[in-house]
Amino acid sequence: MARAPLRAYIPSMVFPPFDPAPPPFRRRFKAIPVRTLLPNLITLLALCAGLTAIRLSVEDKLELALAAIVFAALLDGIDGRIARMLKGTSRFGAELDSLADFVNFGVAPALILYFWGLHELKSAGWIVALVFAICAGLRLARFNVMIDDPNKPIWAGNFFTGIPAPAGAITVLLPIYVAFLGAPTGLVMVWLTFFYTLLIALLMVSRLPVFSGKRVGKRVPPEMVLPVFVMVVLFFAMLVSYPWQVLTVGTLAYLGCLPLGWLSYREHQRKDAVAAATTEHSSGQPIRDQGEDRPARLN
């Protein structure tokens, strides 16, 4: 009886010429340019200053706490400009900036005022501190929503709606500046601080048009370069040498300029209304009275 022939198997025929279990695909992220990191680092530095101000206020080191708030406000004023100059703006940076502003200019000033004098009013002082912090958060949320409004005219970019959070933080601390200048700090001063804090909180969430200053300083004439340098150095020298006098005068000047912003905004609205009326007259279409579409009862 003949034997069946043995079958010889070649290993290359059993296993295919490729790896049966390739390594998992790893997604490679693009490297982030440094120009987008620098503004976020400045924002984080401002956040550290705000948190440090809270700690210093707890330790009753109010002078250093106020210095930290001013330092955070200065950093907040330059991080956005640096991001726009370096073309490093991002959605992440905008959200981080809003969160940092809430801590630096909402929570920190409220706690500083409470530990300074509002704690003497007990629950009433804590309530007004809460109101200020909440109004700061609402103000920042409204700003994030309104920033992408397509129906907003071009000139409206020169105005904020309500007092911005950094200016509100510097402004609401005016009673402490005055106290460091030698004003009495009795119970009457504490109650004045109560109502003043409530007023600034309401102005932050109000519809009051306020000059933004975002478009100021983008171009400097050649003949004004040296005077600008001198003025900036002089300002910081006076701020370091006479901090409470400079902050008090600056706060009062800012509050005095609020009606000017409202008048300028109304003037822009009047010019737009006149331009719209002129355009409708030139097109030959009759201007429809707004009362025609209203119900008879409202008329």
PDB file of C-alpha atoms in Angstrom:
ATOM      1  CA  MET A   1       0.000   0.000   0.000  1.00  0.00           C
ATOM      2  CA  ALA A   2       1.514   3.341  -1.066  1.00  0.00           C
ATOM      3  CA  ARG A   3       2.088   6.102   1.450  1.00  0.00           C
ATOM      4  CA  ALA A   4       0.370   9.483   1.094  1.00  0.00           C
ATOM      5  CA  PRO A   5       2.881  12.175   0.183  1.00  0.00           C
ATOM      6  CA  LEU A   6       3.844  14.537   3.007  1.00  0.00           C
ATOM      7  CA  ARG A   7       2.803  18.114   2.492  1.00  0.00           C
ATOM      8  CA  ALA A   8       5.441  20.704   3.191  1.00  0.00           C
ATOM      9  CA  TYR A   9       4.178  24.160   4.246  1.00  0.00           C
ATOM     10  CA  ILE A  10       6.215  27.257   3.580  1.00  0.00           C
ATOM     11  CA  PRO A  11       6.076  29.748   6.521  1.00  0.00           C
ATOM     12  CA  SER A  12       5.687  32.675   4.127  1.00  0.00           C
ATOM     13  CA  MET A  13       2.497  31.088   2.827  1.00  0.00           C
ATOM     14  CA  VAL A  14       1.017  30.627   6.314  1.00  0.00           C
ATOM     15  CA  PHE A  15       1.668  34.222   7.492  1.00  0.00           C
ATOM     16  CA  PRO A  16       0.990  37.065   5.111  1.00  0.00           C
ATOM     17  CA  PRO A  17       3.877  39.367   4.163  1.00  0.00           C
ATOM     18  CA  PHE A  18       2.512  42.181   6.378  1.00  0.00           C
ATOM     19  CA  ASP A  19       2.145  42.567  10.135  1.00  0.00           C
ATOM     20  CA  PRO A  20      -1.255  41.127  11.150  1.00  0.00           C
ATOM     21  CA  ALA A  21      -1.530  43.609  14.088  1.00  0.00           C
ATOM     22  CA  PRO A  22      -0.275  47.045  13.035  1.00  0.00           C
ATOM     23  CA  PRO A  23       0.387  49.592  15.796  1.00  0.00           C
ATOM     24  CA  PRO A  24      -2.558  51.836  16.627  1.00  0.00           C
ATOM     25  CA  PHE A  25      -2.748  55.100  14.750  1.00  0.00           C
ATOM     26  CA  ARG A  26      -1.491  58.016  16.809  1.00  0.00           C
ATOM     27  CA  ARG A  27      -2.883  61.415  16.011  1.00  0.00           C
ATOM     28  CA  ARG A  28      -0.187  64.048  15.782  1.00  0.00           C
ATOM     29  CA  PHE A  29      -1.212  67.533  16.913  1.00  0.00           C
ATOM     30  CA  LYS A  30       0.234  70.604  15.340  1.00  0.00           C
ATOM     31  CA  ALA A  31       2.806  72.469  17.340  1.00  0.00           C
ATOM     32  CA  ILE A  32       1.445  75.614  19.000  1.00  0.00           C
ATOM     33  CA  PRO A  33       3.374  78.777  18.096  1.00  0.00           C
ATOM     34  CA  VAL A  34       4.881  80.773  20.920  1.00  0.00           C
ATOM     35  CA  ARG A  35       3.054  83.940  19.859  1.00  0.00           C
ATOM     36  CA  THR A  36      -0.243  82.356  20.958  1.00  0.00           C
ATOM     37  CA  LEU A  37       1.188  81.274  24.318  1.00  0.00           C
ATOM     38  CA  LEU A  38       2.556  84.656  25.388  1.00  0.00           C
ATOM     39  CA  PRO A  39      -0.843  86.407  25.853  1.00  0.00           C
ATOM     40  CA  ASN A  40      -2.145  83.424  27.840  1.00  0.00           C
ATOM     41  CA  LEU A  41       0.936  83.508  30.068  1.00  0.00           C
ATOM     42  CA  ILE A  42       0.274  87.192  30.775  1.00  0.00           C
ATOM     43  CA  THR A  43      -3.340  86.359  31.641  1.00  0.00           C
ATOM     44  CA  LEU A  44      -2.206  83.604  34.010  1.00  0.00           C
ATOM     45  CA  LEU A  45       0.227  86.033  35.635  1.00  0.00           C
ATOM     46  CA  ALA A  46      -2.653  88.471  36.180  1.00  0.00           C
ATOM     47  CA  LEU A  47      -4.713  85.628  37.697  1.00  0.00           C
ATOM     48  CA  CYS A  48      -1.873  84.863  40.096  1.00  0.00           C
ATOM     49  CA  ALA A  49      -1.841  88.537  41.116  1.00  0.00           C
ATOM     50  CA  GLY A  50      -5.592  88.470  41.801  1.00  0.00           C
ATOM     51  CA  LEU A  51      -5.377  85.317  43.890  1.00  0.00           C
ATOM     52  CA  THR A  52      -2.433  86.767  45.795  1.00  0.00           C
ATOM     53  CA  ALA A  53      -4.499  89.880  46.494  1.00  0.00           C
ATOM     54  CA  ILE A  54      -7.136  87.680  48.154  1.00  0.00           C
ATOM     55  CA  ARG A  55      -4.500  86.077  50.370  1.00  0.00           C
ATOM     56  CA  LEU A  56      -2.993  89.454  51.308  1.00  0.00           C
ATOM     57  CA  SER A  57      -6.425  90.825  52.220  1.00  0.00           C
ATOM     58  CA  VAL A  58      -7.015  87.853  54.529  1.00  0.00           C
ATOM     59  CA  GLU A  59      -3.648  88.581  56.180  1.00  0.00           C
ATOM     60  CA  ASP A  60      -4.692  92.273  56.599  1.00  0.00           C
ATOM     61  CA  LYS A  61      -1.992  93.513  54.206  1.00  0.00           C
ATOM     62  CA  LEU A  62      -4.337  95.799  52.307  1.00  0.00           C
ATOM     63  CA  GLU A  63      -1.688  98.006  50.728  1.00  0.00           C
ATOM     64  CA  LEU A  64      -0.045  95.037  49.037  1.00  0.00           C
ATOM     65  CA  ALA A  65      -3.466  93.623  48.110  1.00  0.00           C
ATOM     66  CA  LEU A  66      -4.413  96.853  46.327  1.00  0.00           C
ATOM     67  CA  ALA A  67      -1.047  96.876  44.576  1.00  0.00           C
ATOM     68  CA  ALA A  68      -1.736  93.341  43.322  1.00  0.00           C
ATOM     69  CA  ILE A  69      -5.146  94.401  41.964  1.00  0.00           C
ATOM     70  CA  VAL A  70      -3.611  97.380  40.142  1.00  0.00           C
ATOM     71  CA  PHE A  71      -0.886  95.121  38.748  1.00  0.00           C
ATOM     72  CA  ALA A  72      -3.521  92.655  37.524  1.00  0.00           C
ATOM     73  CA  ALA A  73      -5.430  95.508  35.852  1.00  0.00           C
ATOM     74  CA  LEU A  74      -2.288  96.660  34.052  1.00  0.00           C
ATOM     75  CA  LEU A  75      -1.614  93.137  32.807  1.00  0.00           C
ATOM     76  CA  ASP A  76      -5.223  92.786  31.688  1.00  0.00           C
ATOM     77  CA  GLY A  77      -4.848  95.954  29.643  1.00  0.00           C
ATOM     78  CA  ILE A  78      -1.880  94.656  27.665  1.00  0.00           C
ATOM     79  CA  ASP A  79      -2.612  90.964  27.118  1.00  0.00           C
ATOM     80  CA  GLY A  80      -5.309  91.626  24.540  1.00  0.00           C
ATOM     81  CA  ARG A  81      -3.219  94.211  22.716  1.00  0.00           C
ATOM     82  CA  ILE A  82      -0.228  91.869  22.610  1.00  0.00           C
ATOM     83  CA  ALA A  83      -2.433  89.053  21.299  1.00  0.00           C
ATOM     84  CA  ARG A  84      -3.745  91.280  18.493  1.00  0.00           C
ATOM     85  CA  MET A  85      -0.277  92.594  17.619  1.00  0.00           C
ATOM     86  CA  LEU A  86       1.215  89.082  17.490  1.00  0.00           C
ATOM     87  CA  LYS A  87      -1.906  87.699  15.763  1.00  0.00           C
ATOM     88  CA  GLY A  88      -2.170  85.178  18.564  1.00  0.00           C
ATOM     89  CA  THR A  89      -5.828  85.587  19.453  1.00  0.00           C
ATOM     90  CA  SER A  90      -7.736  82.390  20.180  1.00  0.00           C
ATOM     91  CA  ARG A  91     -11.031  81.253  21.647  1.00  0.00           C
ATOM     92  CA  PHE A  92      -9.152  79.599  24.490  1.00  0.00           C
ATOM     93  CA  GLY A  93      -7.432  82.863  25.351  1.00  0.00           C
ATOM     94  CA  ALA A  94     -10.733  84.760  25.358  1.00  0.00           C
ATOM     95  CA  GLU A  95     -12.356  82.276  27.749  1.00  0.00           C
ATOM     96  CA  LEU A  96      -9.292  82.243  29.998  1.00  0.00           C
ATOM     97  CA  ASP A  97      -9.290  86.034  30.082  1.00  0.00           C
ATOM     98  CA  SER A  98     -12.952  86.127  31.160  1.00  0.00           C
ATOM     99  CA  LEU A  99     -12.386  83.631  33.968  1.00  0.00           C
ATOM    100  CA  ALA A 100      -9.326  85.536  35.178  1.00  0.00           C
ATOM    101  CA  ASP A 101     -11.241  88.838  35.078  1.00  0.00           C
ATOM    102  CA  PHE A 102     -14.015  87.390  37.229  1.00  0.00           C
ATOM    103  CA  VAL A 103     -11.524  86.363  39.908  1.00  0.00           C
ATOM    104  CA  ASN A 104      -9.307  89.449  39.695  1.00  0.00           C
ATOM    105  CA  PHE A 105     -11.958  92.152  39.337  1.00  0.00           C
ATOM    106  CA  GLY A 106     -15.045  90.505  40.809  1.00  0.00           C
ATOM    107  CA  VAL A 107     -14.114  88.209  43.668  1.00  0.00           C
ATOM    108  CA  ALA A 108     -10.884  89.834  44.845  1.00  0.00           C
ATOM    109  CA  PRO A 109     -12.200  93.445  45.224  1.00  0.00           C
ATOM    110  CA  ALA A 110     -15.353  92.183  46.960  1.00  0.00           C
ATOM    111  CA  LEU A 111     -13.306  90.249  49.516  1.00  0.00           C
ATOM    112  CA  ILE A 112     -10.900  93.160  50.021  1.00  0.00           C
ATOM    113  CA  LEU A 113     -13.793  95.509  50.787  1.00  0.00           C
ATOM    114  CA  TYR A 114     -15.376  92.961  53.094  1.00  0.00           C
ATOM    115  CA  PHE A 115     -12.219  92.320  55.114  1.00  0.00           C
ATOM    116  CA  TRP A 116     -11.465  96.058  55.212  1.00  0.00           C
ATOM    117  CA  GLY A 117     -14.728  97.436  56.583  1.00  0.00           C
ATOM    118  CA  LEU A 118     -17.889  95.782  55.254  1.00  0.00           C
ATOM    119  CA  HIS A 119     -17.540  92.973  57.778  1.00  0.00           C
ATOM    120  CA  GLU A 120     -18.669  95.477  60.444  1.00  0.00           C
ATOM    121  CA  LEU A 121     -22.128  95.412  58.843  1.00  0.00           C
ATOM    122  CA  LYS A 122     -22.169  91.607  59.205  1.00  0.00           C
ATOM    123  CA  SER A 123     -24.693  90.055  56.810  1.00  0.00           C
ATOM    124  CA  ALA A 124     -25.429  93.329  55.006  1.00  0.00           C
ATOM    125  CA  GLY A 125     -21.750  93.815  54.199  1.00  0.00           C
ATOM    126  CA  TRP A 126     -21.417  90.272  52.911  1.00  0.00           C
ATOM    127  CA  ILE A 127     -24.536  90.659  50.757  1.00  0.00           C
ATOM    128  CA  VAL A 128     -23.227  93.771  49.014  1.00  0.00           C
ATOM    129  CA  ALA A 129     -19.879  92.023  48.444  1.00  0.00           C
ATOM    130  CA  LEU A 130     -21.755  89.120  46.845  1.00  0.00           C
ATOM    131  CA  VAL A 131     -23.773  91.520  44.694  1.00  0.00           C
ATOM    132  CA  PHE A 132     -20.620  93.165  43.374  1.00  0.00           C
ATOM    133  CA  ALA A 133     -18.971  89.834  42.511  1.00  0.00           C
ATOM    134  CA  ILE A 134     -22.128  88.532  40.810  1.00  0.00           C
ATOM    135  CA  CYS A 135     -22.542  91.755  38.814  1.00  0.00           C
ATOM    136  CA  ALA A 136     -18.942  91.421  37.628  1.00  0.00           C
ATOM    137  CA  GLY A 137     -19.657  87.888  36.409  1.00  0.00           C
ATOM    138  CA  LEU A 138     -22.857  88.978  34.659  1.00  0.00           C
ATOM    139  CA  ARG A 139     -21.032  91.887  33.058  1.00  0.00           C
ATOM    140  CA  LEU A 140     -18.350  89.571  31.639  1.00  0.00           C
ATOM    141  CA  ALA A 141     -20.939  87.069  30.378  1.00  0.00           C
ATOM    142  CA  ARG A 142     -22.862  89.819  28.595  1.00  0.00           C
ATOM    143  CA  PHE A 143     -19.637  91.096  27.023  1.00  0.00           C
ATOM    144  CA  ASN A 144     -18.833  87.650  25.626  1.00  0.00           C
ATOM    145  CA  VAL A 145     -22.307  87.385  24.112  1.00  0.00           C
ATOM    146  CA  MET A 146     -22.393  90.883  22.593  1.00  0.00           C
ATOM    147  CA  ILE A 147     -18.878  90.860  21.152  1.00  0.00           C
ATOM    148  CA  ASP A 148     -19.996  88.952  18.031  1.00  0.00           C
ATOM    149  CA  ASP A 149     -23.123  91.006  17.330  1.00  0.00           C
ATOM    150  CA  PRO A 150     -23.262  91.471  13.507  1.00  0.00           C
ATOM    151  CA  ASN A 151     -25.812  94.302  13.744  1.00  0.00           C
ATOM    152  CA  LYS A 152     -23.576  96.522  15.838  1.00  0.00           C
ATOM    153  CA  PRO A 153     -22.363  99.640  13.960  1.00  0.00           C
ATOM    154  CA  ILE A 154     -18.649 100.230  13.517  1.00  0.00           C
ATOM    155  CA  TRP A 155     -18.506 103.216  15.854  1.00  0.00           C
ATOM    156  CA  ALA A 156     -20.056 101.118  18.643  1.00  0.00           C
ATOM    157  CA  GLY A 157     -16.675  99.418  19.039  1.00  0.00           C
ATOM    158  CA  ASN A 158     -15.476 102.572  20.804  1.00  0.00           C
ATOM    159  CA  PHE A 159     -17.903 101.989  23.684  1.00  0.00           C
ATOM    160  CA  PHE A 160     -18.491  99.420  26.394  1.00  0.00           C
ATOM    161  CA  THR A 161     -21.960  98.625  27.687  1.00  0.00           C
ATOM    162  CA  GLY A 162     -21.617  99.372  31.373  1.00  0.00           C
ATOM    163  CA  ILE A 163     -18.414  99.914  33.329  1.00  0.00           C
ATOM    164  CA  PRO A 164     -15.860  97.220  32.376  1.00  0.00           C
ATOM    165  CA  ALA A 165     -14.720  94.819  35.069  1.00  0.00           C
ATOM    166  CA  PRO A 166     -11.123  96.148  35.515  1.00  0.00           C
ATOM    167  CA  ALA A 167     -12.335  99.745  35.778  1.00  0.00           C
ATOM    168  CA  GLY A 168     -15.085  98.647  38.154  1.00  0.00           C
ATOM    169  CA  ALA A 169     -12.548  96.957  40.416  1.00  0.00           C
ATOM    170  CA  ILE A 170     -10.255  99.996  40.529  1.00  0.00           C
ATOM    171  CA  THR A 171     -13.232 102.333  41.015  1.00  0.00           C
ATOM    172  CA  VAL A 172     -15.001 100.382  43.758  1.00  0.00           C
ATOM    173  CA  LEU A 173     -11.883 100.498  45.951  1.00  0.00           C
ATOM    174  CA  LEU A 174     -12.074 104.297  46.212  1.00  0.00           C
ATOM    175  CA  PRO A 175     -13.134 104.250  49.912  1.00  0.00           C
ATOM    176  CA  ILE A 176      -9.914 102.429  50.810  1.00  0.00           C
ATOM    177  CA  TYR A 177      -7.815 104.970  48.873  1.00  0.00           C
ATOM    178  CA  VAL A 178      -9.516 107.785  50.765  1.00  0.00           C
ATOM    179  CA  ALA A 179      -9.009 105.987  54.084  1.00  0.00           C
ATOM    180  CA  PHE A 180      -5.280 105.648  53.394  1.00  0.00           C
ATOM    181  CA  LEU A 181      -5.183 109.397  52.733  1.00  0.00           C
ATOM    182  CA  GLY A 182      -6.359 110.024  56.274  1.00  0.00           C
ATOM    183  CA  ALA A 183     -10.168 110.070  56.058  1.00  0.00           C
ATOM    184  CA  PRO A 184     -12.048 108.789  59.142  1.00  0.00           C
ATOM    185  CA  THR A 185     -13.066 105.137  58.983  1.00  0.00           C
ATOM    186  CA  GLY A 186     -16.064 105.016  61.296  1.00  0.00           C
ATOM    187  CA  LEU A 187     -19.432 103.381  60.876  1.00  0.00           C
ATOM    188  CA  VAL A 188     -20.611 106.245  58.653  1.00  0.00           C
ATOM    189  CA  MET A 189     -17.741 105.562  56.248  1.00  0.00           C
ATOM    190  CA  VAL A 190     -18.647 101.871  56.188  1.00  0.00           C
ATOM    191  CA  TRP A 191     -22.271 102.629  55.269  1.00  0.00           C
ATOM    192  CA  LEU A 192     -21.111 105.031  52.547  1.00  0.00           C
ATOM    193  CA  THR A 193     -18.921 102.210  51.237  1.00  0.00           C
ATOM    194  CA  PHE A 194     -21.968  99.930  51.270  1.00  0.00           C
ATOM    195  CA  PHE A 195     -24.039 102.213  49.047  1.00  0.00           C
ATOM    196  CA  TYR A 196     -21.053 103.146  46.860  1.00  0.00           C
ATOM    197  CA  THR A 197     -20.250  99.477  46.200  1.00  0.00           C
ATOM    198  CA  LEU A 198     -23.865  98.829  45.283  1.00  0.00           C
ATOM    199  CA  LEU A 199     -23.823 101.803  42.890  1.00  0.00           C
ATOM    200  CA  ILE A 200     -20.687 100.607  41.080  1.00  0.00           C
ATOM    201  CA  ALA A 201     -22.134  97.081  40.839  1.00  0.00           C
ATOM    202  CA  LEU A 202     -25.294  98.424  39.198  1.00  0.00           C
ATOM    203  CA  LEU A 203     -23.267 100.579  36.794  1.00  0.00           C
ATOM    204  CA  MET A 204     -21.363  97.470  35.696  1.00  0.00           C
ATOM    205  CA  VAL A 205     -24.540  95.692  34.600  1.00  0.00           C
ATOM    206  CA  SER A 206     -26.278  98.826  33.313  1.00  0.00           C
ATOM    207  CA  ARG A 207     -26.708  99.863  29.662  1.00  0.00           C
ATOM    208  CA  LEU A 208     -24.602 102.990  30.161  1.00  0.00           C
ATOM    209  CA  PRO A 209     -22.228 103.570  27.192  1.00  0.00           C
ATOM    210  CA  VAL A 210     -18.645 103.941  28.398  1.00  0.00           C
ATOM    211  CA  PHE A 211     -15.559 104.849  26.372  1.00  0.00           C
ATOM    212  CA  SER A 212     -13.564 101.683  25.712  1.00  0.00           C
ATOM    213  CA  GLY A 213     -10.201 103.109  24.674  1.00  0.00           C
ATOM    214  CA  LYS A 214      -9.403  99.997  22.620  1.00  0.00           C
ATOM    215  CA  ARG A 215      -8.623 102.039  19.521  1.00  0.00           C
ATOM    216  CA  VAL A 216      -6.472 104.552  21.374  1.00  0.00           C
ATOM    217  CA  GLY A 217      -2.736 104.241  21.032  1.00  0.00           C
ATOM    218  CA  LYS A 218      -2.503 102.176  17.856  1.00  0.00           C
ATOM    219  CA  ARG A 219      -0.621 104.916  16.010  1.00  0.00           C
ATOM    220  CA  VAL A 220       1.640 107.572  17.510  1.00  0.00           C
ATOM    221  CA  PRO A 221       2.850 110.539  15.436  1.00  0.00           C
ATOM    222  CA  PRO A 222       6.651 110.728  15.174  1.00  0.00           C
ATOM    223  CA  GLU A 223       6.800 114.074  16.969  1.00  0.00           C
ATOM    224  CA  MET A 224       4.850 112.593  19.914  1.00  0.00           C
ATOM    225  CA  VAL A 225       7.037 109.544  20.548  1.00  0.00           C
ATOM    226  CA  LEU A 226       9.355 111.166  23.091  1.00  0.00           C
ATOM    227  CA  PRO A 227       6.540 113.012  24.946  1.00  0.00           C
ATOM    228  CA  VAL A 228       4.629 109.725  25.211  1.00  0.00           C
ATOM    229  CA  PHE A 229       7.680 108.042  26.734  1.00  0.00           C
ATOM    230  CA  VAL A 230       8.081 110.864  29.230  1.00  0.00           C
ATOM    231  CA  MET A 231       4.385 110.808  30.181  1.00  0.00           C
ATOM    232  CA  VAL A 232       4.355 107.036  30.719  1.00  0.00           C
ATOM    233  CA  VAL A 233       7.488 107.159  32.886  1.00  0.00           C
ATOM    234  CA  LEU A 234       6.061 110.102  34.829  1.00  0.00           C
ATOM    235  CA  PHE A 235       2.765 108.314  35.411  1.00  0.00           C
ATOM    236  CA  PHE A 236       4.372 105.161  36.802  1.00  0.00           C
ATOM    237  CA  ALA A 237       6.793 107.209  38.915  1.00  0.00           C
ATOM    238  CA  MET A 238       3.902 109.095  40.473  1.00  0.00           C
ATOM    239  CA  LEU A 239       1.912 105.883  40.912  1.00  0.00           C
ATOM    240  CA  VAL A 240       4.771 104.323  42.857  1.00  0.00           C
ATOM    241  CA  SER A 241       5.568 107.463  44.878  1.00  0.00           C
ATOM    242  CA  TYR A 242       2.001 108.700  45.536  1.00  0.00           C
ATOM    243  CA  PRO A 243      -0.226 105.668  44.914  1.00  0.00           C
ATOM    244  CA  TRP A 244      -3.314 106.734  46.892  1.00  0.00           C
ATOM    245  CA  GLN A 245      -3.359 110.279  45.528  1.00  0.00           C
ATOM    246  CA  VAL A 246      -3.002 109.061  41.933  1.00  0.00           C
ATOM    247  CA  LEU A 247      -5.639 106.343  42.332  1.00  0.00           C
ATOM    248  CA  THR A 248      -8.074 108.737  44.016  1.00  0.00           C
ATOM    249  CA  VAL A 249      -7.715 111.441  41.369  1.00  0.00           C
ATOM    250  CA  GLY A 250      -7.853 108.887  38.566  1.00  0.00           C
ATOM    251  CA  THR A 251     -11.005 107.273  39.971  1.00  0.00           C
ATOM    252  CA  LEU A 252     -12.798 110.607  40.381  1.00  0.00           C
ATOM    253  CA  ALA A 253     -11.773 111.654  36.860  1.00  0.00           C
ATOM    254  CA  TYR A 254     -13.072 108.367  35.451  1.00  0.00           C
ATOM    255  CA  LEU A 255     -16.411 108.754  37.206  1.00  0.00           C
ATOM    256  CA  GLY A 256     -16.638 112.325  35.928  1.00  0.00           C
ATOM    257  CA  CYS A 257     -16.109 111.154  32.332  1.00  0.00           C
ATOM    258  CA  LEU A 258     -19.017 108.694  32.389  1.00  0.00           C
ATOM    259  CA  PRO A 259     -21.602 111.320  31.297  1.00  0.00           C
ATOM    260  CA  LEU A 260     -19.311 112.313  28.407  1.00  0.00           C
ATOM    261  CA  GLY A 261     -19.403 108.770  27.067  1.00  0.00           C
ATOM    262  CA  TRP A 262     -23.200 108.745  27.219  1.00  0.00           C
ATOM    263  CA  LEU A 263     -23.409 112.093  25.368  1.00  0.00           C
ATOM    264  CA  SER A 264     -20.989 110.919  22.684  1.00  0.00           C
ATOM    265  CA  TYR A 265     -22.977 107.708  22.185  1.00  0.00           C
ATOM    266  CA  ARG A 266     -26.220 109.675  21.784  1.00  0.00           C
ATOM    267  CA  GLU A 267     -24.533 111.942  19.237  1.00  0.00           C
ATOM    268  CA  HIS A 268     -23.493 108.923  17.154  1.00  0.00           C
ATOM    269  CA  GLN A 269     -27.037 107.586  17.298  1.00  0.00           C
ATOM    270  CA  ARG A 270     -28.408 110.950  16.161  1.00  0.00           C
ATOM    271  CA  LYS A 271     -26.028 111.029  13.193  1.00  0.00           C
ATOM    272  CA  ASP A 272     -27.060 107.520  12.170  1.00  0.00           C
ATOM    273  CA  ALA A 273     -30.733 108.479  12.360  1.00  0.00           C
ATOM    274  CA  VAL A 274     -30.128 111.561  10.196  1.00  0.00           C
ATOM    275  CA  ALA A 275     -28.150 109.514   7.663  1.00  0.00           C
ATOM    276  CA  ALA A 276     -30.894 106.880   7.485  1.00  0.00           C
ATOM    277  CA  ALA A 277     -33.567 109.544   6.968  1.00  0.00           C
ATOM    278  CA  THR A 278     -31.503 111.189   4.209  1.00  0.00           C
ATOM    279  CA  THR A 279     -31.039 107.847   2.464  1.00  0.00           C
ATOM    280  CA  GLU A 280     -34.769 107.117   2.502  1.00  0.00           C
ATOM    281  CA  HIS A 281     -35.581 110.579   1.116  1.00  0.00           C
ATOM    282  CA  SER A 282     -33.042 110.217  -1.679  1.00  0.00           C
ATOM    283  CA  SER A 283     -34.407 106.799  -2.671  1.00  0.00           C
ATOM    284  CA  GLY A 284     -37.870 108.282  -3.185  1.00  0.00           C
ATOM    285  CA  GLN A 285     -39.620 105.868  -0.816  1.00  0.00           C
ATOM    286  CA  PRO A 286     -41.965 107.457   1.691  1.00  0.00           C
ATOM    287  CA  ILE A 287     -40.977 107.142   5.307  1.00  0.00           C
ATOM    288  CA  ARG A 288     -43.552 105.024   7.074  1.00  0.00           C
ATOM    289  CA  ASP A 289     -44.712 106.222  10.418  1.00  0.00           C
ATOM    290  CA  GLN A 290     -43.840 103.800  13.188  1.00  0.00           C
ATOM    291  CA  GLY A 291     -47.343 104.229  14.609  1.00  0.00           C
ATOM    292  CA  GLU A 292     -48.976 102.710  11.526  1.00  0.00           C
ATOM    293  CA  ASP A 293     -48.009  99.190  12.553  1.00  0.00           C
ATOM    294  CA  ARG A 294     -49.026  99.603  16.150  1.00  0.00           C
ATOM    295  CA  PRO A 295     -52.387  98.386  17.483  1.00  0.00           C
ATOM    296  CA  ALA A 296     -55.119 100.989  17.837  1.00  0.00           C
ATOM    297  CA  ARG A 297     -55.152 100.594  21.599  1.00  0.00           C
ATOM    298  CA  LEU A 298     -51.450 101.510  21.825  1.00  0.00           C
ATOM    299  CA  ASN A 299     -52.002 104.495  19.527  1.00  0.00           C
TER     300      ASN A 299
END
